[in-house]
Coordinates of C-alpha atoms and ligand atoms in Angstrom, one line a residue:
X186 CA 0.3 0.4 -0.8
X187 CA 1.3 3.2 -0.6
X188 CA 1.8 5.7 1.9
X189 CA -0.6 8.8 -0.9
X190 CA -3.1 5.7 -2.4
X191 CA -6.4 6.8 -2.5
X192 CA -9.4 5.0 -2.2
X193 CA -12.8 4.6 -4.7
X194 CA -16.2 3.0 -3.3
X195 CA -18.2 3.1 -5.9
X196 CA -22.0 1.5 -5.5
X197 CA -25.2 0.9 -8.1
X198 CA -28.6 2.0 -6.9
X199 CA -32.2 1.8 -8.2
X200 CA -32.1 -0.8 -10.3
X201 CA -29.3 -3.8 -11.6
X202 CA -28.1 -4.1 -14.7
X203 CA -27.2 -0.5 -14.4
X204 CA -23.8 -1.3 -15.9
X205 CA -21.6 -0.8 -12.7
X206 CA -18.3 -2.6 -13.9
X207 CA -19.3 -0.7 -17.0
X208 CA -18.1 2.7 -15.2
X209 CA -15.9 1.8 -13.0
X210 CA -13.1 0.2 -15.3
X211 CA -13.5 3.0 -17.2
X212 CA -13.3 5.0 -14.6
X213 CA -10.5 3.4 -14.3
X214 CA -8.3 3.8 -17.2
X215 CA -9.5 7.1 -17.6
X216 CA -7.0 7.8 -14.1
X217 CA -4.3 5.1 -16.0
X218 CA -4.4 7.9 -19.1
X219 CA -4.0 10.9 -16.9
X220 CA -0.7 7.8 -15.6
X221 CA -1.7 5.9 -12.3
X222 CA -1.3 3.3 -10.9
X223 CA -4.7 1.8 -10.5
X224 CA -6.3 -1.3 -9.5
X225 CA -9.9 -2.8 -9.6
X226 CA -11.9 -4.5 -6.5
X227 CA -15.2 -5.7 -7.3
X228 CA -17.0 -7.2 -3.7
X229 CA -19.2 -9.5 -4.2
X230 CA -22.2 -10.1 -1.1
X231 CA -23.6 -13.9 -2.1
X232 CA -22.4 -16.6 0.0
X233 CA -20.8 -18.9 -2.8
X234 CA -17.2 -18.1 -1.9
X235 CA -15.8 -17.6 -5.6
X236 CA -18.3 -18.1 -8.3
X237 CA -16.3 -21.5 -9.6
X238 CA -19.1 -23.2 -8.8
X239 CA -22.5 -20.9 -10.1
X240 CA -23.9 -21.5 -13.4
X241 CA -23.2 -20.2 -16.5
X242 CA -27.6 -19.1 -15.9
X243 CA -26.9 -18.1 -12.5
X244 CA -23.7 -16.2 -12.5
X245 CA -22.9 -14.9 -16.2
X246 CA -18.8 -16.0 -17.7
X247 CA -16.4 -17.0 -14.8
X248 CA -13.0 -14.7 -14.7
X249 CA -10.0 -16.5 -14.0
X250 CA -6.7 -14.5 -13.1
X251 CA -3.2 -15.0 -14.6
X252 CA -2.9 -16.7 -9.9
X253 CA -5.7 -19.3 -10.8
X254 CA -8.5 -16.9 -9.1
X255 CA -12.7 -18.3 -10.6
X256 CA -13.6 -14.3 -10.4
X257 CA -16.9 -11.7 -10.9
X258 CA -17.0 -11.4 -14.9
X259 CA -16.7 -7.3 -13.8
X260 CA -12.9 -8.6 -13.5
X261 CA -13.1 -8.7 -17.5
X262 CA -13.9 -5.8 -17.8
X263 CA -11.4 -4.8 -15.1
X264 CA -8.9 -6.4 -16.3
X265 CA -9.9 -5.4 -20.9
X266 CA -11.0 -1.5 -19.8
X267 CA -7.0 -0.9 -17.9
X268 CA -4.5 -3.2 -19.5
X269 CA -3.3 -4.7 -16.4
X270 CA -3.5 -8.4 -14.5
X271 CA -5.6 -8.6 -11.6
X272 CA -4.8 -11.4 -8.9
X273 CA -7.3 -12.5 -6.8
X274 CA -7.2 -10.2 -4.2
X275 CA -10.1 -8.3 -6.8
X276 CA -12.2 -10.5 -5.8
X277 CA -13.9 -10.9 -2.9
X278 CA -17.2 -11.9 -1.3
X279 CA -19.1 -12.5 1.8
X280 CA -18.6 -16.2 1.8
X281 CA -14.2 -16.3 1.2
X282 CA -15.1 -13.3 5.0
X283 CA -16.7 -15.4 6.1
X284 CA -14.5 -18.0 6.1
X285 CA -12.3 -16.3 7.2
X286 CA -14.1 -15.2 10.4
X287 CA -14.5 -18.4 11.3
X288 CA -11.5 -20.5 10.5
X289 CA -10.0 -17.2 12.2
X290 CA -12.4 -17.9 15.3
X291 CA -12.0 -22.1 15.5
X292 CA -7.7 -21.2 15.7
X293 CA -8.4 -18.8 18.9
X294 CA -8.1 -15.4 17.4
X295 CA -10.3 -13.3 18.5
X296 CA -8.6 -14.6 22.4
X297 CA -12.3 -15.5 24.1
X298 CA -13.8 -12.1 22.9
X299 CA -17.6 -12.5 20.8
X300 CA -17.2 -12.2 16.9
X301 CA -19.7 -10.2 15.3
X302 CA -20.5 -8.6 11.7
X303 CA -19.6 -4.9 12.9
X304 CA -16.3 -5.2 14.2
X305 CA -15.0 -8.0 12.6
X306 CA -16.6 -8.7 9.2
X307 CA -16.3 -5.3 8.7
X308 CA -12.9 -5.8 9.5
X309 CA -11.6 -7.8 7.7
X310 CA -13.8 -6.2 4.5
X311 CA -11.3 -3.2 5.3
X312 CA -8.3 -5.9 5.4
X313 CA -9.1 -6.5 1.5
X314 CA -8.9 -3.1 0.5
X315 CA -5.6 -2.8 2.0
X316 CA -4.5 -5.7 0.4
X317 CA -6.1 -4.8 -2.6
X318 CA -3.4 -1.4 -2.8
X319 CA -1.0 -4.1 -2.0
X320 CA 0.7 -5.9 -4.8
X321 CA 5.0 -4.8 -5.0
X322 CA 4.2 -1.4 -6.5
X323 CA 3.3 1.9 -5.4
X324 CA -0.5 2.0 -6.1
X325 CA -1.5 5.6 -6.8
X326 CA -5.5 5.0 -6.9
X327 CA -7.8 1.4 -5.6
X328 CA -11.2 1.6 -7.2
X329 CA -13.4 -0.5 -5.3
X330 CA -16.9 -1.4 -6.2
X331 CA -20.3 -3.2 -4.5
X332 CA -21.4 -5.6 -6.7
X333 CA -25.6 -5.5 -6.2
X334 CA -27.8 -2.5 -5.3
X335 CA -28.2 -0.6 -2.1
X336 CA -31.0 -1.8 0.6
X337 CA -29.6 -5.3 -0.6
X338 CA -29.2 -6.6 3.1
X339 CA -26.5 -9.3 2.0
X340 CA -24.9 -5.2 0.5
X341 CA -25.1 -4.1 4.0
X342 CA -21.7 -5.2 5.9
X343 CA -20.0 -3.7 3.3
X344 CA -21.3 -0.3 3.1
X345 CA -21.2 -1.3 7.2
X346 CA -17.1 -1.0 5.9
X347 CA -17.0 1.0 3.0
X348 CA -18.1 3.8 5.4
X349 CA -16.4 3.4 7.8
X350 CA -13.3 3.6 6.1
X351 CA -13.0 7.0 5.2
X352 CA -12.7 7.6 9.1
X353 CA -10.1 4.6 8.7
X354 CA -7.7 6.7 6.3
X355 CA -9.0 10.4 5.7
X356 CA -11.9 12.0 3.4
X357 CA -9.1 13.2 1.2
X358 CA -8.4 10.3 1.0
X359 CA -11.8 8.3 -0.2
X360 CA -14.2 9.3 -2.1
X361 CA -17.5 8.2 -2.9
X362 CA -19.0 7.7 -6.7
X363 CA -22.3 6.2 -6.4
X364 CA -24.5 5.3 -9.6
X365 CA -27.6 5.0 -9.6
X366 CA -31.1 5.3 -12.5
X367 CA -33.0 8.7 -13.6
X368 CA -36.0 6.9 -15.7
X369 CA -36.9 8.3 -18.1
X370 CA -41.4 8.5 -18.3
X371 CA -42.8 8.0 -21.6
X372 CA -46.4 8.8 -21.2
X373 CA -45.1 12.5 -19.0
X374 CA -42.8 13.0 -20.9
X375 CA -40.1 13.5 -18.0
X376 CA -37.2 12.2 -16.9
X377 CA -37.6 10.8 -13.0
X378 CA -35.0 12.1 -10.0
X379 CA -36.8 10.2 -7.4
X380 CA -35.4 6.4 -7.3
X381 CA -32.6 8.3 -7.4
X382 CA -33.4 11.0 -4.2
X383 CA -34.2 8.1 -2.5
X384 CA -31.9 5.3 -3.6
X385 CA -29.1 8.3 -2.7
X386 CA -31.4 8.2 1.2
X387 CA -30.5 5.3 1.9
X388 CA -26.9 5.5 1.5
X389 CA -27.1 8.5 4.2
X390 CA -29.4 6.9 6.9
X391 CA -25.8 4.1 6.4
X392 CA -23.8 7.1 7.4
X393 CA -22.5 7.5 3.3
X394 CA -23.0 10.8 2.2
X395 CA -22.1 9.8 -2.7
X396 CA -19.2 12.4 -3.4
X397 CA -20.3 12.4 -7.8
X398 CA -23.2 11.2 -9.0
X399 CA -23.2 8.9 -12.2
X400 CA -27.0 8.9 -13.5
X401 CA -27.9 6.5 -16.1
X402 CA -30.2 7.9 -18.8
X403 CA -31.4 7.2 -21.4
X404 CA -31.9 11.2 -22.4
X405 CA -29.3 13.7 -22.2
X406 CA -30.5 15.7 -18.3
X407 CA -31.3 19.5 -18.8
X408 CA -28.6 21.7 -16.1
X409 CA -32.3 22.1 -14.0
X410 CA -32.4 18.2 -13.1
X411 CA -29.2 18.4 -12.7
X412 CA -30.0 20.6 -10.4
X413 CA -32.5 19.7 -8.6
X414 CA -31.0 16.3 -8.0
X415 CA -28.0 17.6 -6.5
X416 CA -30.2 19.5 -4.1
X417 CA -32.1 16.6 -3.6
X418 CA -29.9 14.0 -2.8
X419 CA -27.2 17.2 -1.4
X420 CA -24.5 16.5 -4.0
X421 CA -22.4 19.7 -5.6
X422 CA -23.8 20.7 -9.0
X423 CA -20.7 19.7 -10.6
X424 CA -20.8 16.5 -9.2
X425 CA -23.9 15.1 -10.9
X426 CA -22.8 13.6 -14.1
X427 CA -25.2 12.0 -17.1
X428 CA -24.7 8.9 -17.8
X429 CA -26.3 8.5 -21.7
X430 CA -27.2 5.2 -23.1
X431 CA -24.0 4.7 -26.1
X432 CA -23.5 1.4 -28.5
X433 CA -20.8 0.6 -27.2
X434 CA -18.9 -0.1 -23.8
X435 CA -16.1 1.1 -24.8
X436 CA -16.5 5.3 -25.1
X437 CA -18.4 5.2 -22.0
X438 CA -14.3 6.4 -20.7
X439 CA -14.3 9.2 -23.5
X440 CA -18.4 9.9 -22.5
X441 CA -18.0 11.0 -18.6
X442 CA -14.0 12.8 -20.0
X443 CA -16.4 14.7 -21.7
X444 CA -18.4 15.0 -18.4
X445 CA -15.8 16.3 -16.4
X446 CA -15.7 13.4 -14.1
X447 CA -11.9 12.7 -14.4
X448 CA -11.1 15.8 -13.6
X449 CA -13.8 16.0 -10.5
X450 CA -12.6 13.0 -8.8
X451 CA -8.7 14.4 -10.0
X452 CA -9.8 17.4 -8.1
X453 CA -10.7 15.5 -4.9
X454 CA -9.0 13.6 -4.8
X455 CA -6.7 16.4 -4.4
X456 CA -4.4 14.1 -7.2
X457 CA -1.7 16.3 -9.2
X458 CA -1.7 15.1 -13.2
X459 CA -2.4 15.4 -16.4
X460 CA -5.2 15.5 -18.8
X461 CA -5.3 12.2 -19.8
X462 CA -3.9 10.4 -23.0
X463 CA -6.9 9.0 -24.7
X464 CA -6.1 9.4 -27.9
X465 CA -5.7 5.8 -29.1
X466 CA -8.6 4.0 -28.0
X467 CA -10.8 8.0 -28.7
X468 CA -9.2 6.2 -32.4
X469 CA -10.5 3.0 -31.7
X470 CA -14.2 3.8 -31.0
X471 CA -14.4 6.1 -33.5
X472 CA -12.9 2.7 -35.5
X473 CA -15.9 0.5 -33.6
X474 CA -18.4 2.4 -35.6
X475 CA -17.5 3.1 -38.6
X476 CA -16.4 0.0 -39.6
X477 CA -18.7 -0.4 -43.0
X478 CA -17.3 -4.7 -43.5
X479 CA -19.1 -7.5 -41.7
X480 CA -18.2 -11.0 -41.3
X481 CA -20.2 -13.9 -39.4
X482 CA -19.4 -15.4 -37.1
X483 CA -21.3 -18.5 -35.0
X484 CA -20.9 -19.4 -31.8
X485 CA -22.0 -23.3 -31.5
X486 CA -22.5 -23.6 -27.5
X487 CA -25.2 -24.7 -24.9
X488 CA -25.3 -21.0 -22.9
X489 CA -26.5 -19.2 -25.8
X490 CA -29.8 -17.7 -24.8
X491 CA -28.0 -15.6 -21.8
X492 CA -24.8 -13.6 -23.5
X493 CA -23.4 -13.0 -20.5
X494 CA -21.9 -16.8 -19.5
X495 CA -19.7 -16.1 -23.2
X496 CA -18.5 -12.1 -22.5
X497 CA -15.5 -12.5 -23.0
X498 CA -15.7 -14.0 -26.4
X499 CA -17.8 -11.0 -27.6
X500 CA -14.9 -8.9 -26.5
X501 CA -12.4 -10.1 -28.0
X502 CA -14.6 -10.8 -31.1
X503 CA -14.9 -7.0 -30.9
X504 CA -10.7 -6.4 -30.4
X505 CA -10.5 -8.9 -32.9
X506 CA -12.7 -6.8 -35.6
X507 CA -10.8 -3.5 -35.1
X508 CA -7.8 -5.2 -36.5
X509 CA -8.5 -6.5 -39.2
X510 CA -11.4 -3.5 -39.6
X511 CA -14.7 -5.9 -40.1
X512 CA -17.1 -5.7 -38.6
X513 CA -18.4 -9.2 -36.3
X514 CA -21.5 -10.6 -36.2
X515 CA -21.8 -13.2 -34.6
X516 CA -24.1 -15.3 -34.3
X517 CA -26.1 -17.3 -31.6
X518 CA -26.6 -21.9 -32.7
X519 CA -27.2 -23.6 -29.9
X520 CA -26.1 -26.7 -29.6
X521 CA -28.4 -29.3 -29.3
X522 CA -30.5 -28.3 -32.4
X523 CA -27.4 -28.7 -33.6
X524 CA -27.3 -32.2 -31.9
X525 CA -31.5 -33.2 -33.6
X526 CA -31.3 -30.6 -37.4
X527 CA -27.4 -31.5 -38.2
X528 CA -24.8 -28.2 -38.8
X529 CA -26.3 -27.2 -42.4
X530 CA -29.1 -24.8 -41.7
X531 CA -27.0 -23.2 -39.1
X532 CA -23.8 -23.3 -39.9
X533 CA -24.0 -23.1 -44.2
X534 CA -22.8 -19.3 -45.9
X535 CA -20.7 -18.4 -42.4
X536 CA -18.2 -16.7 -42.3
X537 CA -16.0 -18.4 -39.1
X538 CA -17.6 -21.2 -36.1
X539 CA -16.4 -21.1 -32.9
X540 CA -17.4 -23.9 -30.4
X541 CA -16.4 -22.4 -26.5
X542 CA -16.1 -23.9 -23.7
X543 CA -18.1 -25.6 -21.4
X544 CA -19.3 -28.3 -19.0
X545 CA -21.9 -31.6 -18.3
X546 CA -22.8 -33.5 -21.6
X547 CA -25.4 -31.3 -23.2
X548 CA -25.7 -30.5 -26.8
X549 CA -22.3 -31.8 -26.6
X550 CA -22.7 -33.8 -30.0
X551 CA -24.5 -31.3 -31.6
X552 CA -20.4 -29.8 -31.1
X553 CA -19.2 -32.9 -32.8
X554 CA -21.3 -32.7 -36.4
X555 CA -21.2 -28.5 -36.7
X556 CA -16.8 -29.3 -35.9
X557 CA -16.6 -31.6 -38.4
X558 CA -19.4 -29.8 -40.7
X559 CA -16.6 -27.1 -40.7
X560 CA -13.3 -29.2 -41.8
X561 CA -14.9 -30.4 -44.4
X562 CA -15.9 -27.6 -45.4
X563 CA -13.0 -25.2 -45.1
X564 CA -15.4 -23.4 -42.3
X565 CA -12.2 -20.5 -40.4
X566 CA -12.7 -22.5 -37.6
X567 CA -11.9 -21.7 -33.3
X568 CA -11.5 -24.5 -30.7
X569 CA -11.9 -22.9 -26.9
X570 CA -11.2 -26.0 -24.4
X571 CA -14.1 -28.2 -24.8
X572 CA -13.5 -26.8 -28.4
X573 CA -10.5 -28.3 -29.0
X574 CA -11.9 -31.3 -26.6
X575 CA -15.0 -32.0 -28.9
X576 CA -12.2 -31.2 -31.8
X577 CA -10.3 -34.5 -30.8
X578 CA -13.0 -35.8 -30.6
X579 CA -14.4 -35.6 -33.8
X580 CA -11.0 -35.9 -35.9
X581 CA -11.0 -39.2 -33.5
X582 CA -14.1 -40.6 -34.9
X583 CA -13.8 -39.4 -38.6
X584 CA -10.5 -38.7 -39.7
X585 CA -8.5 -41.9 -37.3
X586 CA -12.4 -44.4 -37.7
X587 CA -11.6 -44.1 -33.6
X588 CA -15.1 -44.7 -31.1
X589 CA -14.0 -42.3 -29.2
X590 CA -15.1 -39.4 -26.8
X591 CA -14.0 -37.8 -24.2
X592 CA -15.1 -40.1 -19.9
X593 CA -16.4 -37.3 -18.9
X594 CA -19.6 -37.7 -20.7
X595 CA -19.1 -41.6 -21.5
X596 CA -18.0 -43.4 -18.6
X597 CA -17.0 -46.9 -20.9
X598 CA -16.5 -45.2 -23.6
X599 CA -14.2 -47.3 -26.1
X600 CA -11.0 -44.6 -26.4
X601 CA -10.7 -41.8 -24.2
X602 CA -9.0 -39.6 -26.1
X603 CA -10.0 -37.3 -24.0
X604 CA -9.8 -38.9 -20.2
X605 CA -9.7 -36.8 -16.5
X606 CA -5.5 -35.7 -16.0
X607 CA -3.9 -37.8 -13.4
X608 CA -4.2 -36.0 -10.0
X609 CA -8.0 -35.2 -10.6
X610 CA -8.9 -38.1 -10.2
X611 CA -9.3 -38.1 -7.0
X612 CA -11.2 -35.2 -6.4
X613 CA -13.9 -35.0 -3.9
X614 CA -14.6 -31.5 -3.6
X615 CA -15.4 -29.8 -6.7
X616 CA -14.6 -25.5 -5.8
X617 CA -10.9 -24.4 -6.8
X618 CA -9.7 -27.8 -7.6
X619 CA -10.1 -27.1 -12.1
X620 CA -6.7 -26.4 -13.4
X621 CA -6.5 -22.9 -12.9
X622 CA -4.3 -20.2 -13.8
X623 CA -1.6 -19.7 -16.4
X624 CA 0.4 -21.7 -17.1
X625 CA 2.7 -21.5 -19.4
X626 CA 2.9 -23.7 -23.4
X627 CA 5.4 -24.1 -26.1
X628 CA 4.3 -23.6 -29.7
X629 CA 6.1 -25.9 -31.8
X630 CA 7.8 -23.9 -35.4
X631 CA 6.3 -23.2 -38.9
X632 CA 2.8 -24.0 -37.1
X633 CA -0.4 -22.4 -37.6
X634 CA 0.0 -21.2 -33.5
X635 CA 3.4 -19.7 -34.7
X636 CA 2.4 -18.1 -37.3
X637 CA -0.4 -16.5 -35.3
X638 CA 1.9 -15.9 -32.1
X639 CA 4.6 -14.8 -34.0
X640 CA 6.2 -16.8 -30.7
X641 CA 7.1 -20.1 -29.7
X642 CA 6.5 -19.3 -25.4
X643 CA 3.5 -18.1 -24.5
X644 CA 1.5 -18.0 -21.6
X645 CA -2.9 -18.7 -21.5
X646 CA -5.3 -19.2 -18.7
X647 CA -6.9 -22.8 -18.4
X648 CA -10.1 -23.5 -16.4
X649 CA -10.9 -27.6 -16.8
X650 CA -10.0 -30.3 -15.3
X651 CA -9.9 -32.7 -18.3
X652 CA -6.7 -33.3 -21.0
X653 CA -6.0 -35.1 -24.4
X654 CA -5.2 -38.4 -23.3
X655 CA -1.7 -38.8 -24.4
X656 CA -2.1 -42.5 -25.5
X657 CA -3.4 -41.2 -28.9
X658 CA -1.1 -38.7 -29.8
X659 CA 0.1 -40.7 -32.2
X660 CA -2.8 -41.6 -33.4
X661 CA -3.8 -38.1 -34.3
X662 CA -0.3 -37.2 -35.2
X663 CA -0.3 -39.1 -37.8
X664 CA -3.4 -39.2 -39.3
X665 CA -2.8 -35.5 -39.6
X666 CA -3.8 -33.6 -36.9
X667 CA -0.5 -31.3 -35.8
X668 CA -0.2 -30.6 -32.4
X669 CA 1.2 -27.2 -32.6
X670 CA 1.1 -26.3 -28.5
X671 CA 2.6 -28.5 -25.4
X672 CA 3.5 -27.6 -21.5
X673 CA 7.2 -27.0 -22.2
X674 CA 7.2 -31.1 -19.9
X675 CA 6.0 -32.0 -23.1
X676 CA 2.9 -33.6 -20.6
X677 CA 0.1 -31.6 -21.7
X678 CA -1.5 -31.2 -25.3
X679 CA -2.3 -27.0 -25.5
X680 CA -2.9 -26.0 -28.5
X681 CA -4.1 -28.4 -31.8
X682 CA -4.4 -27.6 -35.6
X683 CA -5.6 -28.8 -39.0
X684 CA -3.2 -28.1 -41.6
X685 CA -5.3 -29.7 -44.7
X686 CA -8.0 -26.7 -44.1
X687 CA -7.6 -22.6 -44.7
X688 CA -7.6 -22.3 -40.5
X689 CA -8.6 -25.0 -38.0
X690 CA -6.9 -24.3 -34.6
X691 CA -7.9 -25.2 -30.3
X692 CA -7.1 -24.7 -28.2
X693 CA -7.3 -26.4 -24.3
X694 CA -6.8 -22.9 -22.5
X695 CA -9.4 -19.5 -22.2
X696 CA -7.5 -16.9 -25.4
X697 CA -11.1 -15.2 -24.6
X698 CA -9.3 -13.9 -20.8
X699 CA -6.0 -12.0 -22.5
X700 CA -8.1 -10.1 -25.5
X701 CA -7.4 -6.2 -25.0
X702 CA -10.2 -3.6 -27.0
X703 CA -6.1 -2.3 -28.5
X704 CA -4.2 -6.1 -28.3
X705 CA -6.6 -7.9 -29.6
X706 CA -5.6 -12.3 -29.2
X707 CA -3.6 -13.2 -32.1
X708 CA -6.3 -16.6 -31.9
X709 CA -8.9 -14.5 -32.9
X710 CA -7.5 -12.2 -34.7
X711 CA -6.6 -15.1 -36.5
X712 CA -10.1 -16.2 -37.2
X713 CA -11.6 -13.8 -38.3
X714 CA -8.5 -12.4 -41.0
X715 CA -9.9 -15.7 -42.2
X716 CA -13.4 -15.0 -41.7
X717 CA -13.1 -11.6 -44.1
X718 CA -10.6 -14.1 -46.5
X719 CA -13.9 -16.3 -46.8
X720 CA -16.6 -13.8 -46.9
X721 CA -14.2 -12.2 -49.7
X722 CA -14.2 -15.1 -51.4
X723 CA -16.2 -15.2 -53.9
X724 CA -18.7 -18.4 -54.6
X725 CA -16.6 -19.3 -57.7
X726 CA -12.9 -19.5 -55.7
X727 CA -15.2 -20.7 -52.8
X728 CA -16.7 -24.0 -54.8
X729 CA -12.8 -24.3 -57.3
X730 CA -11.1 -24.6 -53.4
X731 CA -9.3 -27.9 -53.1
X732 CA -11.9 -31.2 -50.3
X733 CA -11.9 -30.2 -47.7
X734 CA -11.5 -33.4 -46.1
X735 CA -8.7 -34.7 -46.4
X736 CA -9.4 -38.2 -46.8
Ligands
LIG40 N1 -15.8 -29.9 -18.8 C1 -14.3 -30.0 -19.8 C2 -13.0 -30.2 -18.8 O1 -12.9 -30.2 -17.5 C3 -13.4 -28.4 -20.8 C4 -14.4 -27.5 -19.8 C5 -13.4 -26.3 -20.6 O2 -14.3 -25.4 -21.2 N2 -13.2 -25.1 -19.5 O3 -12.2 -30.6 -19.1

């Protein structure tokens, strides 16, 4: 923790889904571009220790950090906006806080005292805020987003902790920012401030007076409305900031800057720093809005009705689109439908296919069918985690002639080309026990992976239990598969490709977790490049291209 570390707390009111994560990330970016060293942190008031055991239907994507923490998807936005890898310290849940407090109690750490929410739970929360600032360098600003909506029972200990925190470190070192909704009532042709007034009132009742209000709105706020909000919420007029709906999340920081948000923050915190350099970011946003060409890429998975489950993948396609000057239209394909109806209806005419990660056997055969269609019809393919495993099964079945599968879905399959790693066999606990976090990978020379990455040593993030079964490696390679990425000890298959194809590659790791707006991930960039090439080739060329079957 630096001597002069400043702390910004971001709360949300009125309703959920107002974009608190994007607002926090945008503030992070603005401060970073003013030369400050920024760390972001999310408090999640649920009792799960981490989201790793929650269904994507409940929670959306689980975002994995380099150090192997399974975290909230907002961490993905944080990393993408501030372009910095965060650690497990950046996601704190009620489950973790209580686990720590109860463990200490069992060890006798409270010396006979009664253990209570105030001060013991709140002390633990405050220690986590400080911990976020201790990462070996001088952190100028810690931005802590408090999940949920003010008024939630679960959120109270966190709000109490941030209230106390101001007393601990001083008013001049803390800032409370509250994001609330100003709804537009069509019948009255009016923007309504009352819900925001109420949510601020709720905060003030527990001792928190917001310093800055971010007002999410679909219409522009007039100066009268701003004045009214300022008066009733007890906030300075200039600190009422309009947060108008925009089409791209990457525009939000630019819009906040126009509203003067970062100037007010640095002024209130007494930070001495230059104005933000937003030139490159602005160019990127301009490109997002001005690209005219587009490609269609299918994502075949089982959570396609809940796009939050694939948040980082969607963002990675935006980054890869910008890098290739093309807009990526995602076509969501339900793997269970492909299983029932075949791939043709869904994949005919698309310029690329991605099969993402997943768990459980639902829709597996549909994914395998889709991959076969892409392989045999020259459709660029990128497989991620389960998408690699399905590609290996497909290849083993249709190119090697094996009755192949994964022991995850069929324990007695004759040829388990995907099998459990040795150290996973005796696991009885589910939470946090997968192969998690960043691992090094060595790339084989002169492969597609080598061309895409332009280097032979990479590190990528994992979240899985099953692996390619080494007993089948020779068979796969003898039949034309290239194993282009391995763990440095040569034991684990990390990347595979099929060379007699315009673009067919799959990774056991999750490349989407490391794609950044201004540094598109090489695998996504490559897929979109190949998709663009396919979309530009005429139908005649497509028909004349060599058969993709290779058999
Ligand atoms: N279910 C597979 C495994 O555990 C794949 C996991 C994933 O796609 N993230 O290995």
